[in-house]
Coordinates of N, CA and C in Angstrom, one line a residue:
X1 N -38.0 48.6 85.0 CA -37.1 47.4 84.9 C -37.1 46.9 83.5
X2 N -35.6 47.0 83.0 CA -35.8 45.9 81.5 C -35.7 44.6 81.8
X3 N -35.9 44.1 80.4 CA -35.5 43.0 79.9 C -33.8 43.0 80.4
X4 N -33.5 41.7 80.9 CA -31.9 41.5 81.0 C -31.0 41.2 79.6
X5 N -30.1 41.8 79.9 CA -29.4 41.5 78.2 C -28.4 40.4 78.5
X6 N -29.2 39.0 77.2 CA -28.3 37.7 77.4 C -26.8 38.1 77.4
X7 N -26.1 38.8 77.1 CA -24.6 39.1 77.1 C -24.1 39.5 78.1
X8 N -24.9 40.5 78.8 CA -24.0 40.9 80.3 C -25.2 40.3 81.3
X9 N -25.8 39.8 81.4 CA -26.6 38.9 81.8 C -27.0 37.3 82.0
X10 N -25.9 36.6 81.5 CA -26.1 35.2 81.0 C -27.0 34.1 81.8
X11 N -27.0 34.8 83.1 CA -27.5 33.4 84.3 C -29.2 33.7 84.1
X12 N -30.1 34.4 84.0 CA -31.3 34.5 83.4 C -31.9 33.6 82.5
X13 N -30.8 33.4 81.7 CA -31.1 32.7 80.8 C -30.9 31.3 80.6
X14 N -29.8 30.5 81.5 CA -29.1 29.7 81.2 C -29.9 28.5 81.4
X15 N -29.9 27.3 80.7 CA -31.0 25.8 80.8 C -32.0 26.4 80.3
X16 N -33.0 27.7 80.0 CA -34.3 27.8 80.0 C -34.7 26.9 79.0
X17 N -34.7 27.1 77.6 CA -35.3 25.9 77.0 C -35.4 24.3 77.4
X18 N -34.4 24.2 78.2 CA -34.5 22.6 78.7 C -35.4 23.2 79.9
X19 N -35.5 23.6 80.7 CA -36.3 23.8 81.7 C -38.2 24.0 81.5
X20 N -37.9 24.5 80.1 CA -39.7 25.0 79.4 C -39.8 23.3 79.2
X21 N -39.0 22.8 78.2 CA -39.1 21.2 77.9 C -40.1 20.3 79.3
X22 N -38.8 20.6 80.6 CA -39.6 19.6 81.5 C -40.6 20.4 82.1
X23 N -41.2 22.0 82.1 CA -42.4 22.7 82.9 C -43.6 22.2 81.9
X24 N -43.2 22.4 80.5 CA -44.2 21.8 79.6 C -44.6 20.1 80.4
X25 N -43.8 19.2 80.0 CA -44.1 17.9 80.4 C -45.1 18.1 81.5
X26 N -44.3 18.8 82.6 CA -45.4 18.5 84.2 C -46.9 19.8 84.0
X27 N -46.6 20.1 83.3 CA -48.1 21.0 83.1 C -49.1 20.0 82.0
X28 N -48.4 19.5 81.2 CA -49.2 18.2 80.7 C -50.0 16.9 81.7
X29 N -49.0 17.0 82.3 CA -49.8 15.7 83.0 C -50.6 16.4 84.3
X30 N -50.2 17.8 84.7 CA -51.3 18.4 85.6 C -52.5 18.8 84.5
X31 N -52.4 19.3 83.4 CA -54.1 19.1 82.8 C -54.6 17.9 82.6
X32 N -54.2 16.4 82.4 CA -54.6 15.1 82.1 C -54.9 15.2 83.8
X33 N -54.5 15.4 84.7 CA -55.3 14.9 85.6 C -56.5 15.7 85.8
X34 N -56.3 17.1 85.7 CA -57.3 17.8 85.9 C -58.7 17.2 84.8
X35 N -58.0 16.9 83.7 CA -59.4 16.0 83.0 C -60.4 14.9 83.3
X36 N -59.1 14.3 84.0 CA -59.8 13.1 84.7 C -60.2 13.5 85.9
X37 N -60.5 14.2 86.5 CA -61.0 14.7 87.4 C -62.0 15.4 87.1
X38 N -62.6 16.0 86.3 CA -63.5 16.5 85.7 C -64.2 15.6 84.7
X39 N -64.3 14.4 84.1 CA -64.2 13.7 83.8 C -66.1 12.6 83.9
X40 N -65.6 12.4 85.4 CA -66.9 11.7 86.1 C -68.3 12.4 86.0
X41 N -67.6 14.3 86.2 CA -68.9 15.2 86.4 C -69.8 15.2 84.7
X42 N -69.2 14.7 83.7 CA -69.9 14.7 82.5 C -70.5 13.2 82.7
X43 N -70.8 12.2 83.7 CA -70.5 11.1 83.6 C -70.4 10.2 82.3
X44 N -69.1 10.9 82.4 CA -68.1 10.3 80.9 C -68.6 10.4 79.7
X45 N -68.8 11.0 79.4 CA -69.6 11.6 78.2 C -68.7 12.3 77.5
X46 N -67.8 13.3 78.5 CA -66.4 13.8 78.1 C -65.5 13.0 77.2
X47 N -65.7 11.7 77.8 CA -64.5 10.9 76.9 C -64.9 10.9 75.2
X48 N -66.2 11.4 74.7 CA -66.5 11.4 73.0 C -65.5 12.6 72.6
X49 N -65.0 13.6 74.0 CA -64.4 14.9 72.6 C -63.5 15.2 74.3
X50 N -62.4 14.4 74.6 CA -61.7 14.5 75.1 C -60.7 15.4 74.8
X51 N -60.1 15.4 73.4 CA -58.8 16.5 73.2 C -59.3 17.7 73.0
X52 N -60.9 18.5 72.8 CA -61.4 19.1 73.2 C -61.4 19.6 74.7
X53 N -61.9 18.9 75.5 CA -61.7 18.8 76.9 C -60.5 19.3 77.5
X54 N -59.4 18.4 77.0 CA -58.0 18.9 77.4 C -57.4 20.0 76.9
X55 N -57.9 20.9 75.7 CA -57.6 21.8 74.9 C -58.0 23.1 75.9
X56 N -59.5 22.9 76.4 CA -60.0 24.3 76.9 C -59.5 24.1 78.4
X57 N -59.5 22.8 79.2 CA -59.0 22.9 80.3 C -57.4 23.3 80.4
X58 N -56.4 23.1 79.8 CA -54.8 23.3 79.5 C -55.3 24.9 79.3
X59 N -55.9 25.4 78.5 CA -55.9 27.2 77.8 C -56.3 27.8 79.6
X60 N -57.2 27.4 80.2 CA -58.0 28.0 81.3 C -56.8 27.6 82.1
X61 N -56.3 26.7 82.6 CA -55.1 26.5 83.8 C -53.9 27.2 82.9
X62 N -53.6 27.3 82.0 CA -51.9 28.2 81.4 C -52.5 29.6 81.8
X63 N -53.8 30.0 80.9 CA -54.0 31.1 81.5 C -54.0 32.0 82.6
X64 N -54.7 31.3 83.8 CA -54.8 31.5 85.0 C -53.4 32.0 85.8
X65 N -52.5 30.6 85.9 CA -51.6 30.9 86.4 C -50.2 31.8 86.0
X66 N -50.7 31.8 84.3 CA -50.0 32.6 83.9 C -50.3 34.6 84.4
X67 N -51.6 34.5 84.2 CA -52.2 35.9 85.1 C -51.6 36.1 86.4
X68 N -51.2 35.2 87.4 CA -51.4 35.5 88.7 C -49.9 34.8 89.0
X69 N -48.7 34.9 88.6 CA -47.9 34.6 88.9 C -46.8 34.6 87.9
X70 N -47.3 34.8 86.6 CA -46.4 35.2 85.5 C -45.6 33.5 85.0
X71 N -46.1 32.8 85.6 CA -45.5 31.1 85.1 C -46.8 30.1 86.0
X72 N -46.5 29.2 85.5 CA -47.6 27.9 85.1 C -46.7 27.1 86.4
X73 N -47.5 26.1 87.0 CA -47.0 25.3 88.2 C -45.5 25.0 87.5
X74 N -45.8 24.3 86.3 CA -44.3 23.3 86.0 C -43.4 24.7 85.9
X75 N -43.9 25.6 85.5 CA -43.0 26.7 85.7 C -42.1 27.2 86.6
X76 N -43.0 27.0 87.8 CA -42.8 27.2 89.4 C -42.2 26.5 90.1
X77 N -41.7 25.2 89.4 CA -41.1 24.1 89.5 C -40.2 23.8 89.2
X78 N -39.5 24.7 88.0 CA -38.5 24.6 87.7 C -37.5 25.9 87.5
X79 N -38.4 26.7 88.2 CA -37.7 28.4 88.5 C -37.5 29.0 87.4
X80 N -38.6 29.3 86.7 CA -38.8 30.6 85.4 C -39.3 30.4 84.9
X81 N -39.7 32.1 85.0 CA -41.4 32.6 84.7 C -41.4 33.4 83.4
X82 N -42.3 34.0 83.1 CA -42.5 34.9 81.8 C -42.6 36.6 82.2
X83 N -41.7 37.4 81.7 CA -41.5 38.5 81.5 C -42.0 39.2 80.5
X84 N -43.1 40.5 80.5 CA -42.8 41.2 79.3 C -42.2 42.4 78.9
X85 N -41.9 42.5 77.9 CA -41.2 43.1 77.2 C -40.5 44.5 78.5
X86 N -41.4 45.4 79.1 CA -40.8 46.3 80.1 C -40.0 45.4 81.1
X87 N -40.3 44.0 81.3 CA -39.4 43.6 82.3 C -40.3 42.9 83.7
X88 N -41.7 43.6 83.5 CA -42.5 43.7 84.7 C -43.4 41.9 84.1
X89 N -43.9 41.6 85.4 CA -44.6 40.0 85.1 C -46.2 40.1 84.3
X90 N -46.7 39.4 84.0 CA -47.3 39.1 82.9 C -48.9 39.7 83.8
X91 N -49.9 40.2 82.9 CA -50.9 41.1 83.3 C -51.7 40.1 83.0
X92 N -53.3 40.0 83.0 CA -54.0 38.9 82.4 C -54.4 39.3 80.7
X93 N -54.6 40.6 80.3 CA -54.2 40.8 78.9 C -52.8 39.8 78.2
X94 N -51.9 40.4 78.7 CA -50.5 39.4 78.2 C -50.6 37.8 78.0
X95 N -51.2 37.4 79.7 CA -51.6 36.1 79.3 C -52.2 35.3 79.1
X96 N -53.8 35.7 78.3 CA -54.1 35.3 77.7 C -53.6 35.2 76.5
X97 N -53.1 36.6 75.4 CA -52.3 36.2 74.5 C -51.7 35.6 74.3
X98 N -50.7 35.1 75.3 CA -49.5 34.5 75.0 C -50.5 32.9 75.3
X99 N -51.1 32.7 76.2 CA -52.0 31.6 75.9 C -52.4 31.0 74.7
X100 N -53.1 31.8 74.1 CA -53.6 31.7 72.6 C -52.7 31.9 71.7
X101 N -51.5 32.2 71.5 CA -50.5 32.6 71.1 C -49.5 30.6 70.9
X102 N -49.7 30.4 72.0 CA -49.3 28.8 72.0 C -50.4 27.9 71.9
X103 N -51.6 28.5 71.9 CA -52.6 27.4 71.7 C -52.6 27.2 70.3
X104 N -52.4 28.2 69.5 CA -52.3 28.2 67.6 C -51.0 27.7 67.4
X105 N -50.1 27.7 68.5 CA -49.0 27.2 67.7 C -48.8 25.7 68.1
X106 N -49.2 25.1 69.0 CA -49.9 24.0 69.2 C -51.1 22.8 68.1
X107 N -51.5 24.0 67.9 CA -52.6 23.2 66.8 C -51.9 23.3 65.3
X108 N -51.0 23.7 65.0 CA -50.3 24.0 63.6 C -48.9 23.6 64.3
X109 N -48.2 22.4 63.9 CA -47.3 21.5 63.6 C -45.8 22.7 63.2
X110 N -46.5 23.0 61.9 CA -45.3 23.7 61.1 C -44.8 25.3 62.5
X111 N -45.9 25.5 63.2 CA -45.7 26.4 63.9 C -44.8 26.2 65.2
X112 N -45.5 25.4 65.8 CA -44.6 24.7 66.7 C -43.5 24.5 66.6
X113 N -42.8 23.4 65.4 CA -41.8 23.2 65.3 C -40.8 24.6 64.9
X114 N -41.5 25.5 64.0 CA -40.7 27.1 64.4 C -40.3 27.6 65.9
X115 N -41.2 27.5 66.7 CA -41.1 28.2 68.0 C -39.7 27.2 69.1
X116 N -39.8 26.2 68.7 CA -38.9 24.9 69.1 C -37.6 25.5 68.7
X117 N -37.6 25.5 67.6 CA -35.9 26.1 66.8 C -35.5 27.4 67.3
X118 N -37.0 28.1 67.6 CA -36.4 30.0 67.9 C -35.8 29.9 69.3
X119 N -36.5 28.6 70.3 CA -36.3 28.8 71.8 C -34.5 28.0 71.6
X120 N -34.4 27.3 70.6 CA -33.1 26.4 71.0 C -32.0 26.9 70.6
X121 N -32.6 28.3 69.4 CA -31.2 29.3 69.1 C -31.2 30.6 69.2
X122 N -31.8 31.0 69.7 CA -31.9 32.5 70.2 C -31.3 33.0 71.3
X123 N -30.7 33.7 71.2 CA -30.1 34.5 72.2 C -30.8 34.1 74.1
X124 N -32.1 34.5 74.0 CA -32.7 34.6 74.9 C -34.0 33.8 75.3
X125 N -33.2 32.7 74.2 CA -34.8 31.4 74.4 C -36.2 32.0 73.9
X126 N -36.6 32.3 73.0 CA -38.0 32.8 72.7 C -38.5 32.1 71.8
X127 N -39.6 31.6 72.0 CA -40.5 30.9 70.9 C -41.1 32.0 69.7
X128 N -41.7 31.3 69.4 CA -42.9 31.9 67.7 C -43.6 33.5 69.2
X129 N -44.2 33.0 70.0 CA -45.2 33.9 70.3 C -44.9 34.9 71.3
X130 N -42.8 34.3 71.9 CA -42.5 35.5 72.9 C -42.2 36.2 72.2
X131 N -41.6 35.7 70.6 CA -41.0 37.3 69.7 C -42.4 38.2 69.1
X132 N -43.5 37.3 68.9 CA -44.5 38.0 68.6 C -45.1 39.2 69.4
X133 N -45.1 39.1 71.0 CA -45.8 39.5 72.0 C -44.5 40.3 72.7
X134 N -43.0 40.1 72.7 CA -41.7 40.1 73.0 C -41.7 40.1 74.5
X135 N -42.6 38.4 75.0 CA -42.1 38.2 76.4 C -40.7 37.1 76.4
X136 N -40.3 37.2 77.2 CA -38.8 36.5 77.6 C -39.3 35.5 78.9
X137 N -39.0 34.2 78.8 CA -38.8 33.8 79.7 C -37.2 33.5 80.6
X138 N -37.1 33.6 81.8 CA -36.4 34.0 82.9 C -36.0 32.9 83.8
X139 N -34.6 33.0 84.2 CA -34.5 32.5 85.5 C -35.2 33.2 86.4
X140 N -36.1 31.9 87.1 CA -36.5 32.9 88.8 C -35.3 33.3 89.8
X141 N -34.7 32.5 89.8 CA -33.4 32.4 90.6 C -32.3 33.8 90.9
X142 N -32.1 33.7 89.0 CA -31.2 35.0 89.2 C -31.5 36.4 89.0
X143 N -33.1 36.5 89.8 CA -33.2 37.9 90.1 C -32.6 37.8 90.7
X144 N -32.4 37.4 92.1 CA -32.0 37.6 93.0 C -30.4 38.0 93.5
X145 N -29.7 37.3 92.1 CA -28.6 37.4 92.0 C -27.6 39.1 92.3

């Protein structure tokens, strides 16, 4: 299976950067709770190096469900997941990369705001680290189509 071609394929693709926009948002606030829930077991001791905390808990949950389902809950929430490059869903090699892949581009500003412009004008929505790694994110929907 490939990659679908944005041209004879347009429904794959269509909203996804507004849809990463709001999967991002609700995967934010599912690691903030996951912090605070984790939180008491340091008895609050956590709170001296919190964005630490939320750094390795967010890498460990993107990762995870990136391994075992090829998208992240808000992902799953808004129907599209990540593809690589053959087409087939994401291995746990791939997603950790692509994990760390956005965790550097996360921590570097000038990076992020690259990946922001590549998903908002590219053909097929890809950030800094899906052209780097060349996964595509997907409608879920119009596999089925």
């Amino acid at each position: 299976m490939a990659l679908p071609d944005p041209q004879v394929q347009p429904d794959f693709y269509t909203d996804v950067p507004l849809k990463r926009l709001m999967a991002w948002a609700v995967d934010a606030v599912v690691t903030a709770l996951a912090c605070l829930v984790i939180l008491p077991f340091t008895f609050f001791t956590a709170v001296f190096f919190l964005p630490l905390l939320f750094l390795v808990v967010g890498f460990i949950y993107r990762m995870v469900t990136l391994a075992n389902g090829s998208a992240t809950w808000g992902m799953r929430l808004f129907a599209i997941e990540l593809r690589r490059p053959d087409g087939t869903p994401l291995d746990a090699g791939t997603a950790f990369a692509h994990t760390l892949g956005y965790s550097v581009s996360c921590a570097m500003a000038p990076l992020q705001l690259i990946s922001i412009v590549m998903m908002a004008t590219t053909d097929r929505g890809q950030g800094l680290t899906d052209h780097v790694l060349g996964t595509v994110m997907i409608n879920r929907r119009a596999e089925r189509i």
